[in-house]
């Protein structure tokens, strides 16, 4: 088992990574002395792992398994309100612990519900997708979507622990595996050139679900993210670098309808667009841009999504919560392994979209 | 103008107290450099003070006045979601400032909306009721009601400033004036015997809206609350003392339907019940209990609300968010000027309810 420690202004916690950790969930719940435990999962994850997680949790306290539809389209305030209703129904109190068992969507909904229930109760993130293990369960961001934007309603709420059982990745659909690799590539691209190179070299092993390669990548990605989050919990500065590929990616998700493309797929394509924009602004060479596109393609992620509306993309990016007073701030590459923030004028942005087949 | 400085783990801010401060609202908004300003008010307050506050805010940035029904019964997640919708519609961004102009309900709803919009944007509390000026705009608690309990959904979100214009108290209905005095009495009872005595001696001046007496009480109440909150933002210990009278009070509000009794009225009656319970447990003398009841009555607050169901009250108190694992923790008086927390067995609790006319 590997352990990554995270310090953030809002809290300190450990990320535990290893095979079969769900069966020993009680080991991590016991020190929390909860009065009761609510495990939140979607129907698929509940069927696969609900019984094992619940059995472990029941060794610690009264436990209920709350099953909810957790597609990106269901990530709404209403769904979070339903989780709160279930917490009320099970007589949850301030010492109840919520366990988010599943992917990033369940983590976001359950995390937000835990953040606002009685103004905040404890949550353990138990991510079962690669994306959630390397990214969304680290850093304390929770939230739900609004018709006007993704994660527009949310809270910062640090987990008390993250339990990443790598064995659960065996049941992950191939598309979701690739979506997780998108974030792994991102962590190398923004902060660690050697890690990016390792990921490219290990791509076949990652896609074949080699457990050692996956565990090493999860641990390194968590370290990179923890380092960045530890320096800047609230995204005023450095944390924003984690949004590399995300401004383009969020726009893709928004204009195709949340759920059409997986978040990681949209980010994969978004990183290709951000690399192209970096090149157009004279920040990186064409060869580096090509490396990004090649890596994204090797991960079986879309490098190009044709036929999207450039006007709709521009509007979505201006309405994105990273926008301020109508200008759009992008995270771009200064080189492979170093990202920076820049306000970008419309002209090169439109060129990037046009070259990528936006109409 | 008086200034009370508040330090809490979640932030530092000033409370400004004085006549006519709303006309100079721009002085406090200017340093925040907002991209836009959303002033949230209910129809009554909007009609009385909306134009003045908006005119001042417009000297700083684009300003919209958002008018919403803000009775205790409308303090729901749906109403908070409507505020978020209005923020989206006005293209609010992370540097937008929300101004809560009104009583505690507007402060709670607007504060919660600001807490969750884009995971938290800045809020200025501009309380226009005595209750909000002495209590609810200090300390960073925000929240909305759930059918199962008051403020069951919420967040800690400190304001960047509190602007308490004492001139607005001239338009306050008499019931609401008394409701504010309930919290003033509470601050003396839990932490400052001399302040309680001063409040009792000044009661006629307070009820006659003597501006000097009111300003002095607001400042002292804010100091007491700020001191307690500064020591304990999250209510694990000392902050809970501010809930003196509230466990009984919340139950009164819950079983009579939110909005039937004003929060301060329910707390006034709740303090009489808590004093009675303190006496039954041998903590204070009958004479001190009588002083509490006399002061509450002198403030034109209910000292007794007959005909309530004791069973419903017990159930409501067990479901209150201060309950843990089925036991109820009460804030009781050790003497006038010193409150403590105690877990209370059912027997004396039932006696207190029965003696107060619960059936």
XYZ file of C-alpha atoms in Angstrom:
718
model
C 0.000 0.000 0.000
C 1.185 3.510 -0.781
C 0.315 6.585 1.278
C 0.339 10.198 0.079
C -0.175 12.891 2.728
C -2.003 16.056 1.796
C -1.903 19.328 3.699
C -4.324 22.065 2.719
C -5.567 25.112 4.655
C -8.947 23.408 5.043
C -7.530 20.166 6.428
C -4.940 17.408 6.450
C -5.587 13.880 5.222
C -4.001 10.743 3.810
C -4.556 9.124 0.426
C -4.193 5.351 0.681
C -3.552 3.461 -2.549
C -3.435 -0.303 -2.934
C -5.150 -3.541 -3.915
C -8.219 -4.709 -1.998
C -8.430 -1.707 0.343
C -12.241 -1.673 0.308
C -12.349 -4.914 2.303
C -10.391 -3.159 5.035
C -12.405 0.074 4.935
C -13.170 -0.349 8.646
C -9.487 0.216 9.458
C -9.788 3.794 8.150
C -13.283 4.423 9.522
C -12.608 3.174 13.065
C -10.424 6.138 14.184
C -13.160 8.542 13.071
C -15.567 7.129 15.693
C -18.654 7.822 13.589
C -22.153 7.546 15.044
C -23.330 6.208 11.684
C -22.029 5.793 8.137
C -23.731 6.608 4.827
C -22.141 4.981 1.773
C -23.188 6.759 -1.420
C -22.866 4.891 -4.741
C -24.455 4.668 -8.156
C -26.307 1.444 -9.125
C -23.328 -0.038 -11.024
C -20.781 0.503 -8.273
C -23.307 -0.457 -5.588
C -23.828 -3.809 -7.361
C -20.086 -4.425 -7.725
C -18.691 -3.169 -4.412
C -21.609 -2.026 -2.212
C -21.846 -5.260 -0.221
C -18.096 -5.412 0.494
C -17.835 -1.777 1.549
C -20.993 -1.986 3.652
C -19.843 -5.156 5.402
C -16.558 -3.485 6.337
C -18.249 -0.267 7.487
C -20.782 -2.151 9.637
C -17.929 -3.427 11.772
C -17.560 0.226 12.876
C -21.078 1.712 13.043
C -24.635 1.512 11.739
C -24.283 1.835 7.967
C -26.714 2.617 5.148
C -26.026 2.221 1.454
C -27.580 5.108 -0.498
C -27.890 4.308 -4.202
C -28.411 7.181 -6.624
C -28.238 7.791 -10.351
C -24.936 9.557 -10.820
C -24.460 10.458 -14.446
C -22.981 13.885 -15.195
C -26.522 14.919 -16.221
C -27.843 13.923 -12.791
C -25.156 15.944 -10.994
C -27.641 18.592 -9.923
C -28.655 20.459 -6.817
C -31.770 18.282 -6.757
C -29.703 15.086 -6.557
C -27.585 16.555 -3.756
C -30.824 17.514 -1.980
C -31.960 13.879 -2.263
C -28.766 12.746 -0.545
C -29.504 15.230 2.241
C -33.032 13.792 2.481
C -31.573 10.306 2.883
C -29.184 11.557 5.584
C -32.170 13.068 7.399
C -34.145 9.837 6.989
C -31.357 7.771 8.543
C -31.125 10.249 11.455
C -27.593 11.261 10.531
C -25.964 13.682 12.950
C -22.793 15.750 13.120
C -20.639 12.705 13.809
C -21.965 10.707 10.859
C -19.374 9.923 8.169
C -20.295 9.923 4.482
C -18.368 7.550 2.199
C -18.387 8.441 -1.508
C -17.942 5.084 -3.261
C -17.545 5.535 -6.994
C -16.356 7.926 -9.634
C -15.940 11.669 -9.654
C -19.635 12.400 -10.025
C -20.553 10.467 -6.891
C -17.613 12.098 -5.115
C -18.786 15.556 -6.145
C -22.435 15.021 -5.190
C -21.730 13.184 -1.934
C -18.965 15.670 -1.105
C -21.276 18.634 -1.638
C -24.071 17.020 0.369
C -21.598 16.347 3.205
C -20.314 19.924 2.930
C -23.751 21.477 3.433
C -25.488 18.928 5.688
C -25.502 20.561 9.133
C -22.919 22.959 7.653
C -20.434 20.180 7.092
C -19.963 16.576 8.178
C -16.972 14.337 7.466
C -16.475 12.526 4.187
C -14.218 9.652 3.141
C -13.625 9.467 -0.595
C -13.401 5.884 -1.876
C -12.825 6.410 -5.598
C -13.361 3.426 -7.917
C -12.423 5.041 -11.236
C -8.942 5.964 -12.360
C -10.034 9.563 -12.935
C -11.339 9.907 -9.393
C -8.310 8.139 -7.936
C -5.813 10.449 -9.618
C -7.799 13.628 -9.574
C -11.263 14.355 -8.327
C -11.024 12.883 -4.841
C -7.930 14.984 -4.092
C -8.184 18.641 -3.171
C -11.548 19.106 -1.537
C -13.516 20.466 -4.466
C -17.150 19.396 -4.441
C -20.039 20.627 -6.498
C -22.969 20.125 -8.809
C -23.791 21.472 -12.249
C -26.115 24.337 -13.145
C -27.683 24.698 -16.603
C -25.342 27.676 -17.018
C -22.147 25.847 -16.108
C -20.404 22.816 -14.736
C -19.708 22.783 -10.981
C -21.213 26.254 -10.723
C -22.638 25.369 -7.301
C -20.236 23.844 -4.829
C -18.031 24.040 -1.798
C -14.497 23.361 -0.696
C -14.732 20.413 1.678
C -11.629 18.330 2.352
C -12.104 14.599 2.895
C -10.848 13.059 6.136
C -9.320 10.222 4.088
C -9.116 8.940 0.513
C -9.136 5.156 0.078
C -8.182 4.195 -3.489
C -8.606 0.449 -4.025
C -6.705 -0.282 -7.245
C -8.405 -3.649 -7.650
C -11.646 -1.844 -8.499
C -10.014 -0.631 -11.740
C -10.403 -4.152 -13.188
C -14.122 -3.503 -13.659
C -13.639 -0.071 -15.241
C -14.926 0.350 -18.837
C -12.072 1.083 -21.311
C -13.353 4.594 -22.062
C -13.174 5.489 -18.387
C -9.694 4.036 -18.071
C -8.541 6.334 -20.876
C -10.351 9.278 -19.282
C -8.276 8.749 -16.148
C -5.082 8.615 -18.170
C -5.952 12.083 -19.517
C -5.468 13.543 -16.044
C -2.280 11.516 -15.540
C -0.896 13.043 -18.753
C -2.023 16.454 -17.542
C -0.104 16.180 -14.270
C 3.104 15.452 -16.195
C 2.475 18.195 -18.733
C 1.876 20.946 -16.173
C 4.463 20.046 -13.549
C 6.795 17.107 -14.256
C 8.367 16.439 -17.649
C 9.921 13.143 -16.515
C 6.530 11.916 -15.305
C 5.006 12.787 -18.692
C 7.761 10.801 -20.420
C 7.215 7.839 -18.076
C 3.498 7.887 -18.765
C 4.081 7.900 -22.519
C 6.543 4.997 -22.200
C 4.161 3.058 -19.901
C 1.058 3.679 -22.015
C 0.618 0.076 -23.142
C 0.987 -1.208 -19.561
C -1.497 1.373 -18.264
C -4.044 0.439 -20.931
C -3.483 -3.253 -20.104
C -4.257 -2.384 -16.439
C -0.878 -3.426 -15.147
C -1.464 -2.895 -11.454
C 2.077 -1.786 -10.626
C 2.112 0.809 -13.405
C -1.327 2.088 -12.373
C -0.462 2.302 -8.657
C 2.748 4.198 -9.429
C 0.876 6.641 -11.662
C -1.914 7.176 -9.109
C 0.603 7.884 -6.349
C 2.657 10.292 -8.481
C -0.451 12.070 -9.770
C -1.764 12.467 -6.226
C 1.622 13.833 -5.160
C 1.620 16.389 -7.980
C -1.934 17.435 -7.264
C -1.415 17.466 -3.490
C 1.643 19.655 -3.909
C -0.249 22.165 -6.018
C -3.364 22.110 -3.810
C -1.262 22.363 -0.657
C 0.213 25.594 -1.951
C -3.102 27.113 -2.998
C -6.393 25.621 -1.810
C -8.651 28.204 -3.370
C -7.315 28.448 -6.876
C -6.329 32.082 -6.826
C -3.011 31.211 -8.393
C -1.132 27.976 -8.799
C -4.055 25.619 -8.356
C -5.539 27.041 -11.527
C -2.743 25.240 -13.423
C -4.641 22.014 -12.755
C -7.240 23.407 -15.150
C -4.908 22.786 -18.110
C -7.189 21.554 -20.899
C -10.254 22.240 -18.776
C -11.498 25.539 -20.206
C -11.691 23.945 -23.658
C -12.871 20.694 -22.086
C -15.708 22.272 -20.087
C -16.879 24.034 -23.254
C -16.954 20.706 -25.104
C -18.995 19.173 -22.303
C -21.348 22.159 -22.141
C -22.114 22.431 -25.859
C -22.407 18.685 -26.476
C -24.530 18.282 -23.352
C -23.007 17.015 -20.113
C -22.487 13.250 -20.320
C -21.970 12.888 -24.089
C -18.214 12.966 -23.634
C -16.603 11.799 -20.429
C -14.900 14.596 -18.503
C -11.474 13.021 -19.100
C -12.172 12.654 -22.813
C -13.152 16.306 -23.078
C -10.025 17.253 -21.129
C -7.884 15.058 -23.399
C -9.159 16.897 -26.455
C -8.930 20.180 -24.512
C -5.232 19.583 -23.823
C -4.612 19.194 -27.570
C -6.411 22.516 -28.135
C -4.479 24.199 -25.310
C -1.199 22.889 -26.736
C -2.154 24.221 -30.174
C -3.014 27.599 -28.643
C 0.315 27.601 -26.773
C 2.090 26.985 -30.085
C 0.176 29.762 -31.867
C 1.188 32.159 -29.112
C 4.835 31.193 -29.665
C 5.177 29.505 -26.289
C 6.038 25.955 -27.429
C 7.399 24.390 -30.637
C 5.305 22.408 -33.097
C 7.206 19.268 -32.067
C 6.096 19.621 -28.439
C 2.543 20.255 -29.552
C 2.731 17.057 -31.610
C 3.976 15.122 -28.545
C 0.882 16.182 -26.618
C -1.433 15.151 -29.443
C 0.407 11.843 -29.860
C 0.188 11.004 -26.158
C -3.521 11.863 -26.004
C -4.139 9.691 -29.080
C -2.045 6.814 -27.668
C -4.307 6.862 -24.594
C -7.294 6.227 -26.903
C -8.628 9.699 -26.178
C -10.138 12.022 -28.813
C -7.581 14.485 -30.184
C -10.197 16.216 -32.302
C -13.986 16.477 -32.031
C -15.242 17.805 -35.345
C -18.330 19.831 -36.097
C -18.682 21.790 -32.847
C -19.842 25.411 -33.010
C -17.003 27.892 -32.513
C -19.469 30.579 -31.413
C -21.017 28.289 -28.813
C -17.553 27.322 -27.569
C -16.518 30.969 -27.223
C -19.703 31.752 -25.320
C -19.296 28.729 -23.041
C -15.694 29.670 -22.267
C -16.634 33.264 -21.478
C -19.323 31.999 -19.094
C -16.975 29.503 -17.467
C -16.322 30.325 -13.833
C -12.634 30.818 -14.592
C -13.652 33.865 -16.651
C -13.503 37.265 -14.996
C -15.384 40.265 -16.302
C -15.676 38.793 -19.804
C -12.021 37.957 -20.467
C -10.931 34.316 -20.567
C -7.858 33.153 -18.712
C -6.205 30.038 -20.141
C -3.687 27.620 -18.732
C -1.024 27.153 -21.400
C 2.285 25.338 -21.739
C 5.544 27.238 -21.438
C 7.243 23.888 -22.058
C 6.358 20.256 -21.456
C 6.414 20.038 -17.659
C 5.548 23.688 -16.972
C 2.175 25.401 -17.302
C 1.340 29.085 -16.854
C -1.802 31.223 -16.840
C -2.421 33.767 -19.595
C -5.269 36.027 -20.640
C -5.750 35.292 -24.326
C -7.084 37.629 -27.029
C -9.846 36.281 -29.251
C -7.902 36.030 -32.546
C -5.521 33.098 -31.841
C -8.269 31.393 -29.855
C -10.586 31.467 -32.871
C -7.727 30.151 -35.045
C -7.205 27.202 -32.694
C -10.902 26.345 -32.757
C -11.075 26.714 -36.527
C -7.996 24.521 -37.107
C -9.567 21.892 -34.860
C -12.646 21.653 -37.076
C -15.013 23.920 -35.112
C -17.423 25.599 -37.525
C -19.686 55.135 14.097
C -18.507 52.155 16.121
C -16.283 49.395 14.769
C -15.976 45.849 16.116
C -13.231 43.655 14.638
C -13.836 39.951 14.288
C -11.171 37.295 13.837
C -12.264 33.775 12.987
C -10.369 30.866 11.408
C -12.338 31.394 8.207
C -11.586 35.110 7.919
C -11.196 38.542 9.491
C -13.692 41.373 9.062
C -15.075 44.556 10.603
C -18.574 45.255 11.858
C -19.479 48.922 11.335
C -22.338 50.303 13.430
C -23.855 53.755 13.069
C -26.611 56.004 11.719
C -27.069 56.364 7.956
C -24.317 53.937 6.958
C -26.296 52.612 3.966
C -25.862 55.908 2.127
C -22.104 55.434 2.376
C -22.112 51.748 1.412
C -19.708 52.528 -1.444
C -17.002 53.394 1.089
C -16.985 49.747 2.249
C -17.479 48.231 -1.214
C -14.765 50.237 -2.986
C -11.745 48.449 -1.408
C -13.218 45.088 -2.483
C -12.861 46.057 -6.180
C -15.879 43.993 -7.242
C -16.628 43.322 -10.927
C -20.332 43.574 -10.086
C -22.599 43.766 -7.045
C -25.797 41.867 -6.287
C -27.949 43.364 -3.528
C -30.405 40.800 -2.159
C -33.482 42.052 -0.288
C -37.078 41.113 0.430
C -39.891 43.294 -1.011
C -40.354 45.323 2.190
C -36.695 46.193 2.676
C -36.205 46.704 -1.068
C -38.992 49.295 -1.022
C -37.581 51.071 2.027
C -33.816 50.960 1.395
C -33.194 49.324 -1.993
C -32.843 52.573 -3.920
C -30.408 54.119 -1.418
C -28.206 51.028 -1.183
C -28.235 50.531 -4.957
C -27.342 54.162 -5.638
C -24.345 53.908 -3.304
C -23.222 50.546 -4.750
C -23.470 51.805 -8.348
C -20.735 54.314 -7.570
C -18.452 51.255 -7.288
C -19.630 48.731 -9.909
C -22.558 47.489 -11.970
C -25.241 46.639 -9.417
C -28.434 44.599 -9.536
C -31.133 44.548 -6.888
C -32.495 41.008 -6.457
C -35.831 40.981 -4.661
C -37.049 37.724 -3.142
C -39.688 36.567 -0.711
C -37.774 35.971 2.473
C -40.072 34.681 5.149
C -38.756 31.879 7.346
C -41.021 29.534 5.355
C -39.333 30.606 2.115
C -35.860 29.960 3.530
C -35.402 26.845 1.435
C -32.843 25.329 -0.872
C -35.128 26.304 -3.756
C -34.987 29.993 -2.809
C -31.192 29.845 -2.540
C -31.132 28.179 -5.969
C -33.173 31.107 -7.335
C -30.548 33.528 -6.030
C -27.890 31.479 -7.818
C -30.013 31.660 -10.996
C -30.113 35.441 -10.688
C -26.341 35.581 -10.181
C -25.928 33.498 -13.341
C -28.370 35.747 -15.230
C -26.391 38.869 -14.305
C -23.144 37.162 -15.409
C -21.710 37.268 -11.900
C -18.141 36.006 -11.616
C -15.701 35.176 -8.847
C -15.078 38.832 -8.072
C -18.750 39.722 -7.737
C -19.805 40.840 -4.258
C -23.182 39.892 -2.800
C -24.792 42.336 -0.346
C -27.427 40.861 1.966
C -29.715 43.794 2.766
C -32.306 42.868 5.356
C -32.983 40.588 8.256
C -31.509 37.278 9.262
C -33.450 35.277 6.703
C -32.099 37.306 3.781
C -28.647 37.109 5.345
C -28.896 33.334 5.649
C -30.193 32.755 2.113
C -27.877 35.254 0.411
C -24.969 34.054 2.541
C -25.577 30.437 1.565
C -25.975 31.327 -2.117
C -22.699 33.286 -1.958
C -21.038 30.366 -0.140
C -21.873 27.862 -2.875
C -21.847 30.022 -6.030
C -18.588 29.123 -7.793
C -17.629 27.498 -4.455
C -17.735 30.821 -2.650
C -17.853 34.504 -3.544
C -17.625 37.457 -1.155
C -20.568 38.713 0.855
C -21.208 41.947 2.743
C -23.910 41.682 5.367
C -26.027 44.838 5.655
C -28.490 43.896 8.406
C -31.603 46.047 8.826
C -33.190 44.291 11.793
C -31.983 44.408 15.360
C -31.782 40.626 15.461
C -29.542 40.494 12.412
C -27.433 43.409 13.654
C -26.709 41.824 17.020
C -26.605 38.235 15.977
C -27.148 36.590 12.647
C -24.777 38.674 10.504
C -21.888 37.911 12.871
C -20.061 34.597 12.783
C -20.344 33.305 9.252
C -23.202 30.864 9.674
C -25.409 30.618 6.601
C -28.104 28.150 5.756
C -31.596 27.210 4.703
C -34.281 25.098 6.318
C -35.213 21.504 5.518
C -38.621 20.035 6.379
C -36.744 17.991 9.007
C -34.992 20.939 10.663
C -34.031 24.562 10.689
C -30.714 25.493 9.035
C -30.125 21.813 8.307
C -28.468 22.741 5.000
C -25.804 25.406 5.160
C -22.205 26.507 5.149
C -19.739 28.520 7.175
C -18.986 31.585 5.084
C -17.569 34.673 6.777
C -18.642 38.078 5.427
C -15.958 40.495 4.241
C -17.756 43.271 6.152
C -20.899 43.890 8.182
C -22.537 47.299 7.754
C -25.192 47.884 10.451
C -27.120 51.097 9.771
C -28.918 51.864 13.037
C -31.265 54.334 11.328
C -32.989 51.409 9.600
C -34.276 50.268 12.995
C -36.811 53.131 12.945
C -38.867 51.191 10.406
C -38.705 47.902 12.302
C -42.050 46.439 13.467
C -42.294 46.277 17.287
C -42.365 42.455 17.342
C -39.059 42.351 15.487
C -37.517 44.920 17.802
C -38.363 42.682 20.751
C -37.042 39.637 18.878
C -33.681 41.387 18.605
C -33.690 42.224 22.296
C -34.030 38.492 22.997
C -30.536 37.917 21.593
C -29.203 40.952 23.476
C -30.509 39.434 26.701
C -28.983 36.105 25.692
C -25.501 37.597 25.255
C -25.619 38.997 28.781
C -27.022 35.801 30.258
C -24.380 33.513 28.772
C -21.270 35.677 29.109
C -21.631 39.050 30.846
C -23.738 39.588 33.976
C -23.168 43.372 33.956
C -24.380 43.588 30.359
C -27.525 41.661 31.300
C -28.152 44.108 34.144
C -27.589 47.100 31.836
C -30.003 45.672 29.288
C -32.676 45.181 31.975
C -32.141 48.745 33.214
C -32.219 50.154 29.653
C -35.258 48.152 28.544
C -37.607 51.147 28.255
C -35.031 53.100 26.198
C -34.402 50.111 23.925
C -38.131 49.627 23.321
C -38.437 53.389 22.628
C -35.660 52.989 20.009
C -33.248 55.329 21.744
C -30.453 55.303 19.201
C -27.603 55.600 21.707
C -28.901 52.716 23.806
C -29.410 50.567 20.710
C -25.967 51.310 19.260
C -24.281 50.507 22.568
C -26.174 47.220 22.824
C -25.405 46.241 19.220
C -21.706 46.913 19.707
C -21.520 45.008 23.014
C -23.523 42.091 21.609
C -21.256 41.914 18.559
C -18.218 41.964 20.851
C -19.566 39.120 22.955
C -20.479 37.073 19.894
C -17.231 37.887 18.092
C -15.237 36.824 21.143
C -17.021 33.502 21.329
C -16.919 32.886 17.560
C -13.263 33.923 17.394
C -12.414 31.217 19.868
C -14.415 28.507 18.129
C -15.689 28.980 14.583
C -17.188 25.537 14.186
C -19.172 25.177 17.341
C -17.392 22.139 18.718
C -17.219 23.796 22.098
C -17.696 27.337 23.273
C -19.662 28.604 20.282
C -22.416 26.214 21.225
C -23.101 28.475 24.246
C -24.654 30.951 21.789
C -27.394 28.366 21.384
C -28.760 29.179 24.844
C -32.549 29.054 24.465
C -32.197 27.776 20.912
C -32.827 24.055 21.340
C -36.188 24.852 22.937
C -36.668 27.743 20.505
C -36.012 25.689 17.389
C -38.485 23.091 18.609
C -41.123 25.816 19.082
C -40.499 27.051 15.547
C -40.549 23.526 14.095
C -43.767 22.345 15.728
C -45.698 25.595 15.215
C -44.463 25.849 11.618
C -41.542 28.082 10.713
C -42.711 31.682 10.603
C -45.535 31.517 13.136
C -43.233 32.799 15.871
C -40.270 34.995 15.060
C -36.931 33.336 15.760
C -36.201 35.832 18.558
C -39.621 35.274 20.116
C -39.072 31.514 20.116
C -35.613 32.046 21.631
C -37.065 34.390 24.261
C -39.502 31.705 25.346
C -36.728 29.096 24.951
C -34.511 31.019 27.397
C -37.290 30.899 30.001
C -37.525 27.127 29.485
C -33.731 26.723 29.646
C -33.629 28.782 32.852
C -36.360 26.611 34.330
C -34.453 23.469 33.344
C -31.280 24.930 34.890
C -33.193 25.489 38.123
C -34.631 21.956 38.136
C -31.125 20.581 37.742
C -30.010 22.593 40.785
C -27.754 24.899 38.785
C -29.424 28.259 39.530
C -31.783 29.563 42.204
C -35.467 30.248 41.655
C -34.746 33.990 42.021
C -32.334 33.936 39.059
C -34.820 31.968 37.014
C -37.430 34.607 37.834
C -35.041 37.362 36.686
C -34.744 35.701 33.291
C -38.503 35.364 32.929
C -39.017 38.970 34.065
C -36.486 40.344 31.565
C -37.994 38.343 28.698
C -41.449 39.589 29.631
C -40.242 43.191 29.959
C -38.972 42.953 26.362
C -42.525 42.114 25.269
C -41.462 38.588 24.390
C -43.532 35.450 25.136
C -42.450 33.788 28.386
C -44.885 30.921 27.859
C -46.505 29.468 24.750
C -49.307 27.214 25.935
C -50.812 24.172 24.263
C -47.769 22.814 22.431
C -47.265 19.063 22.231
C -44.571 17.824 24.612
C -44.052 14.694 22.477
C -43.570 16.755 19.316
C -41.139 19.041 21.155
C -39.098 16.075 22.406
C -38.968 14.626 18.905
C -37.980 17.960 17.364
C -35.196 18.441 19.916
C -33.870 14.931 19.342
C -33.790 15.639 15.594
C -32.152 19.026 16.075
C -28.639 19.161 14.629
C -27.204 19.768 18.088
C -28.320 16.243 18.978
C -25.792 13.442 18.701
C -26.788 9.808 18.520
C -30.206 10.450 20.066
C -29.153 12.337 23.187
C -29.877 16.049 23.503
C -27.228 18.494 24.668
C -28.562 21.674 26.264
C -26.990 25.011 27.018
C -27.887 25.854 30.588
C -27.058 28.579 33.102
C -24.520 27.972 35.830
C -25.280 31.524 36.967
C -26.479 34.701 35.259
C -23.522 35.611 33.046
C -22.194 32.052 32.617
C -23.604 29.297 30.432
C -22.428 25.699 30.141
C -23.311 22.663 28.021
C -24.930 19.603 29.577
C -26.455 16.376 28.325
C -29.854 16.227 29.972
C -31.881 13.130 30.917
C -35.505 13.049 29.801
C -37.181 13.335 33.239
C -36.386 16.988 34.191
C -36.828 17.982 30.551
C -40.361 16.592 30.517
C -41.045 18.381 33.828
C -39.940 21.706 32.349
C -42.176 21.246 29.318
C -45.108 20.163 31.465
C -44.720 23.120 33.848
C -44.639 25.439 30.807
C -48.038 24.229 29.634
C -46.929 21.678 27.031
C -49.501 18.886 26.824
